[in-house]
mmCIF file of C-alpha atoms and ligand atoms in Angstrom:
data_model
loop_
_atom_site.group_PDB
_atom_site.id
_atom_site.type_symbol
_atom_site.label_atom_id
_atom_site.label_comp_id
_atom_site.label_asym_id
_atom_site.label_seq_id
_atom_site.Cartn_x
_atom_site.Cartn_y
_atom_site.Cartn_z
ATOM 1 C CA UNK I 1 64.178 25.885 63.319
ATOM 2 C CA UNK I 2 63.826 29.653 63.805
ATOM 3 C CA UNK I 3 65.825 31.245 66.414
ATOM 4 C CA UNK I 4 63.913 33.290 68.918
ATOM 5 C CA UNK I 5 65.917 36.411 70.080
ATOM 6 C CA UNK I 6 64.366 38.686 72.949
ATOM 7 C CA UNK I 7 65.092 42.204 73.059
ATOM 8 C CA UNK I 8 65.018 44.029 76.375
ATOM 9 C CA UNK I 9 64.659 47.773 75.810
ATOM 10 C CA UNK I 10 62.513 46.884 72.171
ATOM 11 C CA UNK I 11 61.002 50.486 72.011
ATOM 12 C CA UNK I 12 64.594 52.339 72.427
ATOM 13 C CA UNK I 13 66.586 54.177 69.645
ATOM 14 C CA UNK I 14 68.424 51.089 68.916
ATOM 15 C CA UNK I 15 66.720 48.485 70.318
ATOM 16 C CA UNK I 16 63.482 49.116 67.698
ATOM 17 C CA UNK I 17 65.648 49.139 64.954
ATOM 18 C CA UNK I 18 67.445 46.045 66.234
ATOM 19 C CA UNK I 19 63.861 44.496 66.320
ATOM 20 C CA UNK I 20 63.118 45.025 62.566
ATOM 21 C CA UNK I 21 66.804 44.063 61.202
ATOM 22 C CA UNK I 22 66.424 40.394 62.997
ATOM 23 C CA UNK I 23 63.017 40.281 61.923
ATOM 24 C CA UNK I 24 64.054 40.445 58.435
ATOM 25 C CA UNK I 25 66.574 37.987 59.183
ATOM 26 C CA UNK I 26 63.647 35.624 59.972
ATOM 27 C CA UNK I 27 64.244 35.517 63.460
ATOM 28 C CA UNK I 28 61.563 35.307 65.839
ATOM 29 C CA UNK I 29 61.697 38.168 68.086
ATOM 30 C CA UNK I 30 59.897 39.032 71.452
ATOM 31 C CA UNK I 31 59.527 42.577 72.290
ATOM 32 C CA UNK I 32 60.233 43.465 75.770
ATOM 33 C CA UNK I 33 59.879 47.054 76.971
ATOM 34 C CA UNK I 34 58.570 49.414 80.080
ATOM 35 C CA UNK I 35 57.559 51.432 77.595
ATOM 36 C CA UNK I 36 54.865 49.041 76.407
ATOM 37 C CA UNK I 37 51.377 48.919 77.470
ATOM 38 C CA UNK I 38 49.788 46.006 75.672
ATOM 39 C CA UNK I 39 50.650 41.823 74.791
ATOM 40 C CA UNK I 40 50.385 41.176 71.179
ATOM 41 C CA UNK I 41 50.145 37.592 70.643
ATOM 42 C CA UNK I 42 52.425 37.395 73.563
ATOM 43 C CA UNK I 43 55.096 38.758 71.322
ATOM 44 C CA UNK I 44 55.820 41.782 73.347
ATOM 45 C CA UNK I 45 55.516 42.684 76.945
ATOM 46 C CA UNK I 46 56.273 45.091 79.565
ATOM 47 C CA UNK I 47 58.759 44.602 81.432
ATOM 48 C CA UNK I 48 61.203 46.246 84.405
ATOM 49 C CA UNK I 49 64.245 45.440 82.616
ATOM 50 C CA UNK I 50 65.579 44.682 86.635
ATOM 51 C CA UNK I 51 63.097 41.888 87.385
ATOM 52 C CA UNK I 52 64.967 38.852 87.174
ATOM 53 C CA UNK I 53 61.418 36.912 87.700
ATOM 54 C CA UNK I 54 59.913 38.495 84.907
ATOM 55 C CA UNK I 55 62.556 37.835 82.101
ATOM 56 C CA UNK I 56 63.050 34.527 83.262
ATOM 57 C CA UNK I 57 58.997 33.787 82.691
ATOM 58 C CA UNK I 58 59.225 35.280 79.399
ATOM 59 C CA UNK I 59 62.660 33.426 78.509
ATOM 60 C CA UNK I 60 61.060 29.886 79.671
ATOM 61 C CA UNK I 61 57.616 30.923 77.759
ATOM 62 C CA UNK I 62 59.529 31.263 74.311
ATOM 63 C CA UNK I 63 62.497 29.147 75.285
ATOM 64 C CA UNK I 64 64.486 32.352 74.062
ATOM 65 C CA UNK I 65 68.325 31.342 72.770
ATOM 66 C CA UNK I 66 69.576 34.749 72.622
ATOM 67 C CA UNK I 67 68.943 38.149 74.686
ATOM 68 C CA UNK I 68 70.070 41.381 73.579
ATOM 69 C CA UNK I 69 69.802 43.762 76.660
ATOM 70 C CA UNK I 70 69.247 47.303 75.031
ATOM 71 C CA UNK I 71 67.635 49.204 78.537
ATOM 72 C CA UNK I 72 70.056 51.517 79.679
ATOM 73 C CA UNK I 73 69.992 55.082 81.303
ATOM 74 C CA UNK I 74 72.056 56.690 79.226
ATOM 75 C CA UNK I 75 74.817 59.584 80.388
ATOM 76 C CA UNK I 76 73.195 62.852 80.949
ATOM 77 C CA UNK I 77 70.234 61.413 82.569
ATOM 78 C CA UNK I 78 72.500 59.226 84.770
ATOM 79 C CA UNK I 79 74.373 62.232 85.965
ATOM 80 C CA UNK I 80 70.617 63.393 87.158
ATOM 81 C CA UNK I 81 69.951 60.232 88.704
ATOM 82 C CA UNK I 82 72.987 58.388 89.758
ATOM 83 C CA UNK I 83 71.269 55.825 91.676
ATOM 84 C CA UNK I 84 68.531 54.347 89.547
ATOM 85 C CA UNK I 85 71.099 54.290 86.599
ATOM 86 C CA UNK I 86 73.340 51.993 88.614
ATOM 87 C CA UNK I 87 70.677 49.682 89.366
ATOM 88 C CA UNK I 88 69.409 49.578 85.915
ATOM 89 C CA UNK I 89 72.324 49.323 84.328
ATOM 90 C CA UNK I 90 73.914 47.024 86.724
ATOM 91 C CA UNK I 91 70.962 44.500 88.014
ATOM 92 C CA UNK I 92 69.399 44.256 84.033
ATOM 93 C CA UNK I 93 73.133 42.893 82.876
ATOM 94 C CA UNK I 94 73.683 40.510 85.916
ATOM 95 C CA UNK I 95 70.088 39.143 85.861
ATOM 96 C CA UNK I 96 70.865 38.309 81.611
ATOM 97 C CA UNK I 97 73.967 36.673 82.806
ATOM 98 C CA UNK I 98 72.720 35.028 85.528
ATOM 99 C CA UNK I 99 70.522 32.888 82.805
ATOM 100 C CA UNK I 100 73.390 32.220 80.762
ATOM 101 C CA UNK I 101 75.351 30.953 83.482
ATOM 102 C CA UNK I 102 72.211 28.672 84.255
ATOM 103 C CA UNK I 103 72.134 27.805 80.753
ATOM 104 C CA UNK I 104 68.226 29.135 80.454
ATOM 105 C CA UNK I 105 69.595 31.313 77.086
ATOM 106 C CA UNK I 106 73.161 30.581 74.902
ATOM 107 C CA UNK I 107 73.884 34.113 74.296
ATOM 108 C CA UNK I 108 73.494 37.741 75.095
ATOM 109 C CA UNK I 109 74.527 40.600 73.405
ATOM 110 C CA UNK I 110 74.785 44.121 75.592
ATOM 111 C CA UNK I 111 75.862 47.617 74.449
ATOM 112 C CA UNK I 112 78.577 49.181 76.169
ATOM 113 C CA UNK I 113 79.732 52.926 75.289
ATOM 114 C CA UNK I 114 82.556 55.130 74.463
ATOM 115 C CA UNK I 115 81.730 56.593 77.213
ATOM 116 C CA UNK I 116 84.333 54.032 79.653
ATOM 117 C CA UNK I 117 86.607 56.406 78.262
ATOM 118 C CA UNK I 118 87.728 59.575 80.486
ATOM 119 C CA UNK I 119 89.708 62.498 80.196
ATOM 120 C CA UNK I 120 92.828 60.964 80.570
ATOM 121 C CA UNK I 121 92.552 58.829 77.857
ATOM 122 C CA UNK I 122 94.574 58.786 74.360
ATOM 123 C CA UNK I 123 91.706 61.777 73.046
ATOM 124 C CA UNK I 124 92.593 60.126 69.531
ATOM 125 C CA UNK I 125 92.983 56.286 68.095
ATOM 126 C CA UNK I 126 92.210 55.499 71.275
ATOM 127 C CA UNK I 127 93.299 51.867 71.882
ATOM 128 C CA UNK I 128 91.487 48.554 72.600
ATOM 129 C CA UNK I 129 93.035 48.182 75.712
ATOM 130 C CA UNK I 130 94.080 51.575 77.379
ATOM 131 C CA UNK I 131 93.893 53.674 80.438
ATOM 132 C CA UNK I 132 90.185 53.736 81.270
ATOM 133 C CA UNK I 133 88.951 55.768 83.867
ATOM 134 C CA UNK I 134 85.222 56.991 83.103
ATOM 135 C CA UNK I 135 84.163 60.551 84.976
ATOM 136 C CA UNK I 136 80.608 59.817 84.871
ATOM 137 C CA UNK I 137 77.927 57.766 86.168
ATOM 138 C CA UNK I 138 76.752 56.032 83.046
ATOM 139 C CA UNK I 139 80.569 55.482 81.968
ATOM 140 C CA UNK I 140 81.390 53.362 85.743
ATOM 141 C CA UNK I 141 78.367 51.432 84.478
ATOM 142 C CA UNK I 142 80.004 50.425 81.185
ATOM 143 C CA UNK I 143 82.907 50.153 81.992
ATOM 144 C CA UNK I 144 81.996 47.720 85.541
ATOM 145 C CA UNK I 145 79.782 45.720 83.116
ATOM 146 C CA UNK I 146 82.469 45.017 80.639
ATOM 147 C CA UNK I 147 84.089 43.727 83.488
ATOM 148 C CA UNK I 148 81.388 41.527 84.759
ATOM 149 C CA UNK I 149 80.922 40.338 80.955
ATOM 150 C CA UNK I 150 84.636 39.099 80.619
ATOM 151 C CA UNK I 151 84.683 37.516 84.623
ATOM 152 C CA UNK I 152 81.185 35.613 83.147
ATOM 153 C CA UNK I 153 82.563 34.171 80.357
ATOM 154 C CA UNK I 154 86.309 33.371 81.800
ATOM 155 C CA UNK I 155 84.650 31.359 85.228
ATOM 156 C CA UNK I 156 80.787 30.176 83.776
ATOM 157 C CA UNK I 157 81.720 29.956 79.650
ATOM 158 C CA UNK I 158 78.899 32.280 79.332
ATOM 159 C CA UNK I 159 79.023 33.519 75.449
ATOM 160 C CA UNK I 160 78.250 37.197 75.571
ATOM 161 C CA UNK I 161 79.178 39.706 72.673
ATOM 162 C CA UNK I 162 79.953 43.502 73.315
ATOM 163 C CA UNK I 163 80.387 46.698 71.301
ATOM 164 C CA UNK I 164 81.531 50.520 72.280
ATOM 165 C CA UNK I 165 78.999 51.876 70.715
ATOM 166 C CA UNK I 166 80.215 55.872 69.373
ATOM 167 C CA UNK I 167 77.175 58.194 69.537
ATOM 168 C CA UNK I 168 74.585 56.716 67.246
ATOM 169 C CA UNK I 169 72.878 59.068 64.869
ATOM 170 C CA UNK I 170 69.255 58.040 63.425
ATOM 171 C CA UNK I 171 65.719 59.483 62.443
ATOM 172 C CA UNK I 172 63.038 56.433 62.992
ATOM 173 C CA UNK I 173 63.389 56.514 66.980
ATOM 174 C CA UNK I 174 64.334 59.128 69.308
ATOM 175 C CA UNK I 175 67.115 58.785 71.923
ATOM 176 C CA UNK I 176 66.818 59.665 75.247
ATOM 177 C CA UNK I 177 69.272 61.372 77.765
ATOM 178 C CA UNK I 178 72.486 61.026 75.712
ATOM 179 C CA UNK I 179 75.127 63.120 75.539
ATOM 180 C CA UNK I 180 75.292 62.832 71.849
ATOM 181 C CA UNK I 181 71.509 63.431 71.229
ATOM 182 C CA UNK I 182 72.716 66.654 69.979
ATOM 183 C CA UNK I 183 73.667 65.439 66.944
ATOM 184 C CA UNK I 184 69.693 64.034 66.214
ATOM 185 C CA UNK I 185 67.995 66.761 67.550
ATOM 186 C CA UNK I 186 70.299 69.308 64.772
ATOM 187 C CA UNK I 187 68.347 67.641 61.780
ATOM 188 C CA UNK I 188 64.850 67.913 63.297
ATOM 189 C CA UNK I 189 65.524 71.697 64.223
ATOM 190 C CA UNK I 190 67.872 72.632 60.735
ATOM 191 C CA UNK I 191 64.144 71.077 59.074
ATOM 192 C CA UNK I 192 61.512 72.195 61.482
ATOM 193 C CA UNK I 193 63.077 75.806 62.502
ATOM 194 C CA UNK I 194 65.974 76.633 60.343
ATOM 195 C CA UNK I 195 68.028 77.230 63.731
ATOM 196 C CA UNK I 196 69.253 75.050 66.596
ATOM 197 C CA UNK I 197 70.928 75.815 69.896
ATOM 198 C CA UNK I 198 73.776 73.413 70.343
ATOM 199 C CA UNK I 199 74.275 72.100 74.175
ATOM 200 C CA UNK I 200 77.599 71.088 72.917
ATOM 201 C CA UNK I 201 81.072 73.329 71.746
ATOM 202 C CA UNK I 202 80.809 74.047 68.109
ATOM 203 C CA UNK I 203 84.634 72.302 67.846
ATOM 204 C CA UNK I 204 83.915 68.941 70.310
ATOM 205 C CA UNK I 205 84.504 66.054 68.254
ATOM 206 C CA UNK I 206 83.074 62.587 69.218
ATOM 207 C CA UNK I 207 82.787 59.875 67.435
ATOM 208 C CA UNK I 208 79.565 58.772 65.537
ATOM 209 C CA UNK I 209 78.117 56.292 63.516
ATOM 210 C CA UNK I 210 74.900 56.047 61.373
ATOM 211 C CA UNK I 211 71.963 53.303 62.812
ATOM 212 C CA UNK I 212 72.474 51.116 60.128
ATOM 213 C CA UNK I 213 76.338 50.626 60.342
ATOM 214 C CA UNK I 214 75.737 50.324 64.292
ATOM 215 C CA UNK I 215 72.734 47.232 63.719
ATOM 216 C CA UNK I 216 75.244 45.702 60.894
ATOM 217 C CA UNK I 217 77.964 46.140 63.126
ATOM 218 C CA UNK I 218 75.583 44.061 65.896
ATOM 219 C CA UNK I 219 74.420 41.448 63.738
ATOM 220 C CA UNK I 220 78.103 40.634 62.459
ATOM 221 C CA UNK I 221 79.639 40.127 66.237
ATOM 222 C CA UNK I 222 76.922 38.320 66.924
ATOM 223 C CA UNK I 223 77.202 35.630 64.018
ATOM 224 C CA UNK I 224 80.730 35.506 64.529
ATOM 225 C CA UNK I 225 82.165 32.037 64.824
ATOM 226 C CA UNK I 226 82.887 31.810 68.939
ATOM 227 C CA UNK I 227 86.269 31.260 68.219
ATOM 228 C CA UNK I 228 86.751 34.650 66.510
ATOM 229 C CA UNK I 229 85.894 36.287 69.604
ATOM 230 C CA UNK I 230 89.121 37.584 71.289
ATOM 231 C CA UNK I 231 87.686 40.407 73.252
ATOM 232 C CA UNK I 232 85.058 39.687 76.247
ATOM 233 C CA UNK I 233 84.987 43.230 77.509
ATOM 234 C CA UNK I 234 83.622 45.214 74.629
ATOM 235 C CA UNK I 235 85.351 45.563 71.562
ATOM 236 C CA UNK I 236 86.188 49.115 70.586
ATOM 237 C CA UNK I 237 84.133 50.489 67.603
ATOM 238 C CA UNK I 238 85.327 53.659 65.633
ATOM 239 C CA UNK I 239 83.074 56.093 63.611
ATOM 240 C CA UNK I 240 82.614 59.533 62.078
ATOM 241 C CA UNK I 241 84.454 62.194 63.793
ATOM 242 C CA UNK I 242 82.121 64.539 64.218
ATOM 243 C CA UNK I 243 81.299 68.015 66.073
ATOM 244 C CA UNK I 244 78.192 70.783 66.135
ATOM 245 C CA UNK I 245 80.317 72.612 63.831
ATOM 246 C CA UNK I 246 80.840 69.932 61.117
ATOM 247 C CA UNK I 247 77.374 68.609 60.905
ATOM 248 C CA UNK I 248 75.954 72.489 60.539
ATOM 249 C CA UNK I 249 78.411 73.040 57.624
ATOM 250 C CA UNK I 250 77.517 69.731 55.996
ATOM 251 C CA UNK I 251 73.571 70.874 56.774
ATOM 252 C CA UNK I 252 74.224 74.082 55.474
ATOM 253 C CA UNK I 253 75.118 72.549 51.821
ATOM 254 C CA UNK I 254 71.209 71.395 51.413
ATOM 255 C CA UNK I 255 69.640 74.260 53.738
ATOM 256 C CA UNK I 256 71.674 77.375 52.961
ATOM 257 C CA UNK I 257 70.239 79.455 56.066
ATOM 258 C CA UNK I 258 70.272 77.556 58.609
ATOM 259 C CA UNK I 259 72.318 78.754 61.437
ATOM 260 C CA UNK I 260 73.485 77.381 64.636
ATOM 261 C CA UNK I 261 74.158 79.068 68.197
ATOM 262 C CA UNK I 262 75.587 77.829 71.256
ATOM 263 C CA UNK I 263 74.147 77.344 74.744
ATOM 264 C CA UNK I 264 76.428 75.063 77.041
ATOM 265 C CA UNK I 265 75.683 73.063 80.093
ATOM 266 C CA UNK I 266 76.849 70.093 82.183
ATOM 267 C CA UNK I 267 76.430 67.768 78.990
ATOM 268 C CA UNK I 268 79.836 69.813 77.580
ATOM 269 C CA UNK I 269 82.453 68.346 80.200
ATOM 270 C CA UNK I 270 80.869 65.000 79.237
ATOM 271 C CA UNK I 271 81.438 64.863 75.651
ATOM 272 C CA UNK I 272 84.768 66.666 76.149
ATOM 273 C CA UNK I 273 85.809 63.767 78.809
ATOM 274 C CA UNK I 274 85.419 61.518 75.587
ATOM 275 C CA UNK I 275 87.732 59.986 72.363
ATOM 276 C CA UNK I 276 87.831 61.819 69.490
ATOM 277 C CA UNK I 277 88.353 59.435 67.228
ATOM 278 C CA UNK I 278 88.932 54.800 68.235
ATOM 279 C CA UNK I 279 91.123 52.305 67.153
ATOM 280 C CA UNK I 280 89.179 49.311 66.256
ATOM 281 C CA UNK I 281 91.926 47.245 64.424
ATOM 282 C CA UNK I 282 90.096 44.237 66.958
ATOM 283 C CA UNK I 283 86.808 44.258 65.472
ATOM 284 C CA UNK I 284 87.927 44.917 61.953
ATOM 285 C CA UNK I 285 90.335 41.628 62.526
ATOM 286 C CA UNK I 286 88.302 39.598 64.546
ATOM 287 C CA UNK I 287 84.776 39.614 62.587
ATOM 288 C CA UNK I 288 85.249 42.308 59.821
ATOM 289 C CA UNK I 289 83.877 45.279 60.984
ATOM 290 C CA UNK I 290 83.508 48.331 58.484
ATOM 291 C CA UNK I 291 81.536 51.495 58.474
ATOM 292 C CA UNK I 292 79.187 52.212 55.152
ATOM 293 C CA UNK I 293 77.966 55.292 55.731
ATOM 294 C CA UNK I 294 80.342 58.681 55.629
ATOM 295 C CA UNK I 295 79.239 61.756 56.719
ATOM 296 C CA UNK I 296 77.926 63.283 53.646
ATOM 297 C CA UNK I 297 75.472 60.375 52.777
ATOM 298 C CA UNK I 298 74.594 60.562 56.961
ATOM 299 C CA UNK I 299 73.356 63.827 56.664
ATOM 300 C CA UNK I 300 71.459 63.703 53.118
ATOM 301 C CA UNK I 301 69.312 60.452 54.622
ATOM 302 C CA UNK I 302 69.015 62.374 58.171
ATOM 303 C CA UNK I 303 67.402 65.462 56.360
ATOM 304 C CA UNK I 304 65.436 63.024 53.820
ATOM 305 C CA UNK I 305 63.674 61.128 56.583
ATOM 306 C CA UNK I 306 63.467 62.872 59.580
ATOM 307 C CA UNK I 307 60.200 63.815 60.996
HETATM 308 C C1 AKB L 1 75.292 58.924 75.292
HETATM 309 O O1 AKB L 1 75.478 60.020 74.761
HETATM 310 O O2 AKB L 1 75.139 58.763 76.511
HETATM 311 C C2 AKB L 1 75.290 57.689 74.419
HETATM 312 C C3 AKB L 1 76.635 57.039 74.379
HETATM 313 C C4 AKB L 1 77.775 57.699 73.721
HETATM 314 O O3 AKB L 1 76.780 55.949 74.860
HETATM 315 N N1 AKB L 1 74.878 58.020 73.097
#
């Protein structure tokens, strides 16, 4: 029988794209979004991702078997709003759990972030397990949600899946209050204007990694045999190492003039508080993750399709 799968935070940069790949997949997938305004078919509805009444309803409607929890406030709108993005990012995760534990769904899947990483963490290869102490808002989130993950499936069994998800880098949606948005909104200026103000240091380096390696990457944990799953936290996921600086030199092989400058603000001490560059031996071992996409290919399909 097909599987349905419900996606809270549908309409998000990853979340859409998360929608389509399971689609494909011939799974049957419920949107679920505050962004939307309308029911189609009862196949997607708006919802407040921290109303535990309203996913339930929708979970016992389509007697859903997995939930991927994409709503999040992400870090440089958390540091703006420290308040809602605890409650969203806490309440959404423990209401999700909450129906696993009850056995209303068999498995959830929910991003966390490089970002549980601080500044006095190894800046490069950084290990699975390591000192973590995350300097912002959105990072405490992760990082306290990994934690409630692991506690949820150690004392209830509940099966939930993680990734540290590097910056993610894609043209169909837009992100929203990332740190790493920078490295989206360079492709629709280099195209649009010819010139782009970086918020970030031309010589930061974060890690990155293209949409499709990130949904792949999602898809394969979640597949994964149970017993493959030796990490409850979130496993560590590596990508591209890259910085302003390298993406306008790699832009500047298909658009000759275009020319970057530099503008700081508080989204600088964020990136710099991050890894450089991950050790994900875990993943790789535990349920084969690779990355596909390098950072030439990246940037030719980012300046192909972006609008
Ligand atoms: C952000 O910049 O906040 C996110 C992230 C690294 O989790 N893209």
């Amino acid at each position: 029988m097909q599987k349905t799968v419900l996606i809270i935070g549908s309409e998000g940069q990853i979340g859409s794209e998360l929608c389509d790949a399971l689609s494909v997949q011939g799974f049957k997938v419920i949107r679920a979004d505050i962004r939307l305004q309308t029911d189609d078919a009862k196949l997607q509805y708006q919802l407040d991702a921290t109303d535990k009444d309203a996913i339930e309803s929708i979970v016992e409607e389509h007697r859903i078997e997995v939930v991927y929890l994409m709503a999040a406030m992400l870090s440089a709108t958390a540091e703006r709003h420290p308040q809602k993005a605890w409650e969203l990012n806490m309440q959404s995760l423990l209401h999700v759990l909450d129906l696993a534990k009850e056995k209303k769904i068999k498995q959830v899947f929910w991003p966390s972030s490089i970002a549980i990483f601080g500044p006095d963490t190894p800046k490069k290869n950084t290990p699975q397990e390591t000192v973590i102490h995350p300097s912002t808002v959105y990072g405490i989130s992760k990082r306290a949600g990994e934690m409630w993950c692991a506690y949820y499936h150690r004392v209830f069994g509940v099966d939930v899946r993680s990734l540290r998800y590097p910056g993610i880098i894609s043209y169909k949606t837009a992100p929203g209050g990332g740190t790493t948005d920078y490295a989206i909104e360079i492709f629709k200026s280099a195209k649009s204007e010819g010139q782009y103000t970086s918020f970030i240091e031309a010589h930061t380096i974060t890690p990155m990694i293209y949409m499709s390696d990130a949904i792949t990457a999602t898809i394969a944990l979640m597949q994964a045999p149970s017993e493959s799953i030796t990490v409850r936290t979130s496993y560590n996921l590596d990508g591209l190492a890259v910085s302003p600086h390298k993406l306008e030199e790699e832009i500047k092989k298909q658009l000759p003039d275009f020319k970057v400058d530099y503008t700081t603000d508080y989204r600088q001490a964020i990136a710099a508080s991050w890894p450089e560059s991950i050790n994900d031996q875990r993943a790789r071992a535990d349920w084969g993750y690779t990355i596909h996409t390098d950072l030439q290919h990246l940037v030719q399909e980012m300046l192909t399709h972006i609008k």
